[in-house]
Coordinates of N, CA, C and O in Angstrom, one line a residue:
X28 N 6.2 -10.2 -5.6 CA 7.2 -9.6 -6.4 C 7.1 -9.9 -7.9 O 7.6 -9.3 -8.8
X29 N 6.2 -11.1 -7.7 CA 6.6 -11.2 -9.8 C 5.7 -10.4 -10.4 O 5.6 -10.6 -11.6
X30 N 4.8 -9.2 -9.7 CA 4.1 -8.7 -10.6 C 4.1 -7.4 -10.4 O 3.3 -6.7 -11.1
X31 N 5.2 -6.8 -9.3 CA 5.8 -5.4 -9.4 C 6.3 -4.4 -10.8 O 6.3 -3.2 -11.0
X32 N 6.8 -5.4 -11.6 CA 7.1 -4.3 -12.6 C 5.8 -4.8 -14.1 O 5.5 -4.1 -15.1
X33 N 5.2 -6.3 -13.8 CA 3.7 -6.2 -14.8 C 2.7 -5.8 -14.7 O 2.2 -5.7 -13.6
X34 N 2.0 -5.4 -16.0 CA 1.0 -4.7 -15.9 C 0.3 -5.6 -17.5 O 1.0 -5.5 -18.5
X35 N -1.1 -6.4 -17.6 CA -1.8 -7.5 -18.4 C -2.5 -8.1 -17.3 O -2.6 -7.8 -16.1
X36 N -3.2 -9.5 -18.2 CA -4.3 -9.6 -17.7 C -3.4 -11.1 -16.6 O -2.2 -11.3 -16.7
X37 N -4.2 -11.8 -15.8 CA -3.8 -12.5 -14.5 C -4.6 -13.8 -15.6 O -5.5 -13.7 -16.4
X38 N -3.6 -15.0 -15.1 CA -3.6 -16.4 -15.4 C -5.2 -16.9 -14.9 O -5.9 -16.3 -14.0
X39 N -5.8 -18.3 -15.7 CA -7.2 -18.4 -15.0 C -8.3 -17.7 -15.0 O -9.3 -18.1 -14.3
X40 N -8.2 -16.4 -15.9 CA -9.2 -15.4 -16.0 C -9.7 -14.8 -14.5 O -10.9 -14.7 -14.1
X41 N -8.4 -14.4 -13.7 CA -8.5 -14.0 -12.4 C -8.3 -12.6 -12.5 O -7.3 -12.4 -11.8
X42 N -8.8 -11.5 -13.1 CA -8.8 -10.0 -13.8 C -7.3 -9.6 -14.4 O -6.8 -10.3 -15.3
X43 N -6.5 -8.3 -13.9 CA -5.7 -7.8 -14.8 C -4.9 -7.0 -13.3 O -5.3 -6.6 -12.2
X44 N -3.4 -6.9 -13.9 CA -2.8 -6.2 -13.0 C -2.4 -4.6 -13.6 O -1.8 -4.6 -14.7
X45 N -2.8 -3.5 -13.1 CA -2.4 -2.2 -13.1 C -1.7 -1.5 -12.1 O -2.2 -1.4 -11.0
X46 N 0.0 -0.7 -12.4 CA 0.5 -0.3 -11.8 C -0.2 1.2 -11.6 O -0.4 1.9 -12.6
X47 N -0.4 1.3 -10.6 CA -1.2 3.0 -9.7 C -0.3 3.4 -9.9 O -0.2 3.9 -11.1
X48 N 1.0 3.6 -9.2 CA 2.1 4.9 -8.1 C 3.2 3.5 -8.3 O 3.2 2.4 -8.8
X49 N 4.1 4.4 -7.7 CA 5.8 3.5 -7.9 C 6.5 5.0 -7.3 O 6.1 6.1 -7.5
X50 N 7.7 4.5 -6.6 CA 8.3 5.7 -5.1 C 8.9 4.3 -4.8 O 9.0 3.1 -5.2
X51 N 9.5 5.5 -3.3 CA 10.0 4.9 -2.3 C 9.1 4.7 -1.1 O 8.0 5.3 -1.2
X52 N 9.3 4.0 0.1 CA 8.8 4.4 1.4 C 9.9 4.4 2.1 O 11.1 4.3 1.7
X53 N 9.4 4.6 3.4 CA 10.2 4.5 4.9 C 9.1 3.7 5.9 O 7.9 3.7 5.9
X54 N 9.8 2.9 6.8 CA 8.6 2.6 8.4 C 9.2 3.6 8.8 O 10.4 4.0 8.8
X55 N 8.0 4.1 9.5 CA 7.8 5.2 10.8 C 7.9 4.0 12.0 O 8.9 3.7 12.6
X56 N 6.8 3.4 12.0 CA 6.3 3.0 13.0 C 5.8 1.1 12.6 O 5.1 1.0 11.6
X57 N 6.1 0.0 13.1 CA 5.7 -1.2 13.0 C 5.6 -2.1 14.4 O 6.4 -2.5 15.3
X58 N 4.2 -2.1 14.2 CA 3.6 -2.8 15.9 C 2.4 -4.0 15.2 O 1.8 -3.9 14.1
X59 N 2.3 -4.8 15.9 CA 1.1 -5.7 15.7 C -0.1 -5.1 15.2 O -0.8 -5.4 14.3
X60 N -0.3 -4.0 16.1 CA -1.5 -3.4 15.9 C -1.8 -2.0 14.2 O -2.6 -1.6 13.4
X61 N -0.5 -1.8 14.6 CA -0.3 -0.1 14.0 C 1.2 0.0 12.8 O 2.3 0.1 13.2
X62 N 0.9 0.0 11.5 CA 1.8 0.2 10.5 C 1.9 1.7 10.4 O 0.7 2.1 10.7
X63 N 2.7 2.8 10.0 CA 2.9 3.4 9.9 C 4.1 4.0 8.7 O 5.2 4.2 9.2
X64 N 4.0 4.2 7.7 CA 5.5 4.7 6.7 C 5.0 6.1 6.0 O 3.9 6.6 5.8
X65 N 6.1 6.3 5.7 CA 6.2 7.6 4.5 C 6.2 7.5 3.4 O 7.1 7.0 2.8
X66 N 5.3 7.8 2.7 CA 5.1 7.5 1.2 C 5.9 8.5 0.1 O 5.5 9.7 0.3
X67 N 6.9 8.3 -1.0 CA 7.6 9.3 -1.9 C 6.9 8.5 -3.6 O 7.4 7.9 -4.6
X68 N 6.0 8.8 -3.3 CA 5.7 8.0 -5.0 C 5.6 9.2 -5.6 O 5.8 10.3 -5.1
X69 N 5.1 9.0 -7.3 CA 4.8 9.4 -8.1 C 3.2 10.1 -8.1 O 2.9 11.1 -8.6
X70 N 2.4 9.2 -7.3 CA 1.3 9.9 -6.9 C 0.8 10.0 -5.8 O -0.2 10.8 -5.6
X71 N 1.3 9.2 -5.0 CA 1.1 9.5 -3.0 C 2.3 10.2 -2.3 O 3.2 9.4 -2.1
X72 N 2.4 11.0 -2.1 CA 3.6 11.8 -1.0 C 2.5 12.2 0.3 O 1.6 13.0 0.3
X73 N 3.1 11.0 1.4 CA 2.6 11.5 2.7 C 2.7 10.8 3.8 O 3.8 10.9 4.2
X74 N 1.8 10.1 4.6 CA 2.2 9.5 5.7 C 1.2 8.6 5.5 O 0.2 8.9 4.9
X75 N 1.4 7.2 5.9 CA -0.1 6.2 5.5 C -0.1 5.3 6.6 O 0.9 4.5 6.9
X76 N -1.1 5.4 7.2 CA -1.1 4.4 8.6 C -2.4 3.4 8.5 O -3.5 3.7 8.0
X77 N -2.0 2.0 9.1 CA -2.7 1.1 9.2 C -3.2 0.7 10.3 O -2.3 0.1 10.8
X78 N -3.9 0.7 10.8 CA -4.7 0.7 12.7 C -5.4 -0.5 12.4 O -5.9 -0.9 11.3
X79 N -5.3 -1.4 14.1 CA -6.5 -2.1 14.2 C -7.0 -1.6 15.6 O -6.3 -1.2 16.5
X80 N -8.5 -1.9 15.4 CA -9.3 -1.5 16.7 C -9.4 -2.7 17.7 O -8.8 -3.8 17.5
X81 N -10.3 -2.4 19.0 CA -10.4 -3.6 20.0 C -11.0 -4.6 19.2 O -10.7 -5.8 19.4
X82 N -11.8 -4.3 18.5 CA -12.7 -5.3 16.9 C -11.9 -6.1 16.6 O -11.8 -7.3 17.0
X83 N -11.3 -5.6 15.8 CA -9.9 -6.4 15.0 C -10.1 -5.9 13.6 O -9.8 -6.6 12.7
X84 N -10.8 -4.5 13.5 CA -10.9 -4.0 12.6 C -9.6 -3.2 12.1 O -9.0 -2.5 12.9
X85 N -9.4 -3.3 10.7 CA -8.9 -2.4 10.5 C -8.6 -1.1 9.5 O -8.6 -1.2 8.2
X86 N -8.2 0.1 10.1 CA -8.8 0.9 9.4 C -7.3 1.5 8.8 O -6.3 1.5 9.5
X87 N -7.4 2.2 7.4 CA -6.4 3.1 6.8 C -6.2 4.2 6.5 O -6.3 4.5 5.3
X88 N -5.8 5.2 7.3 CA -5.4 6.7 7.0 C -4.4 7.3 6.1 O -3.3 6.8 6.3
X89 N -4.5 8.1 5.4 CA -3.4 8.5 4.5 C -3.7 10.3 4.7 O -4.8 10.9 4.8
X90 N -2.3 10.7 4.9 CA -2.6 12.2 5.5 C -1.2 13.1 4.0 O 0.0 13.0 4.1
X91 N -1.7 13.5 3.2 CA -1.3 14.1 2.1 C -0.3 15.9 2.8 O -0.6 17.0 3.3
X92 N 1.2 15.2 2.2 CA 2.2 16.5 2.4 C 1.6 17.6 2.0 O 2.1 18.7 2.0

């Protein structure tokens, strides 16, 4: 949270923080396995889900309104 509304360079010469998008969400869906919410930003409006496989991989889909 201390670095939600900064944007400059990170302490220790550990690179720089840049704000992308800023919105709201919603959860759809929250399971061990499977995140799921509604994205209302400024530049993502849509559905964004987080999967893991039998791996323990995991993979990210974003499906655009």
């Amino acid at each position: 949270l201390h670095y939600l509304d900064y944007e400059g360079p990170v302490g220790n010469d550990r690179g720089e923080v840049r704000q992308w998008d800023r919105g709201d969400y919603a959860t759809v869906e929250e399971s061990p396995s499977r995140v799921e919410v509604r994205l209302a930003g400024d530049q993502l409006i849509g559905t964004a889900v987080l999967q893991v496989d039998v791996a323990s991989n995991w993979t990210f889909y974003f499906s655009a309104d």
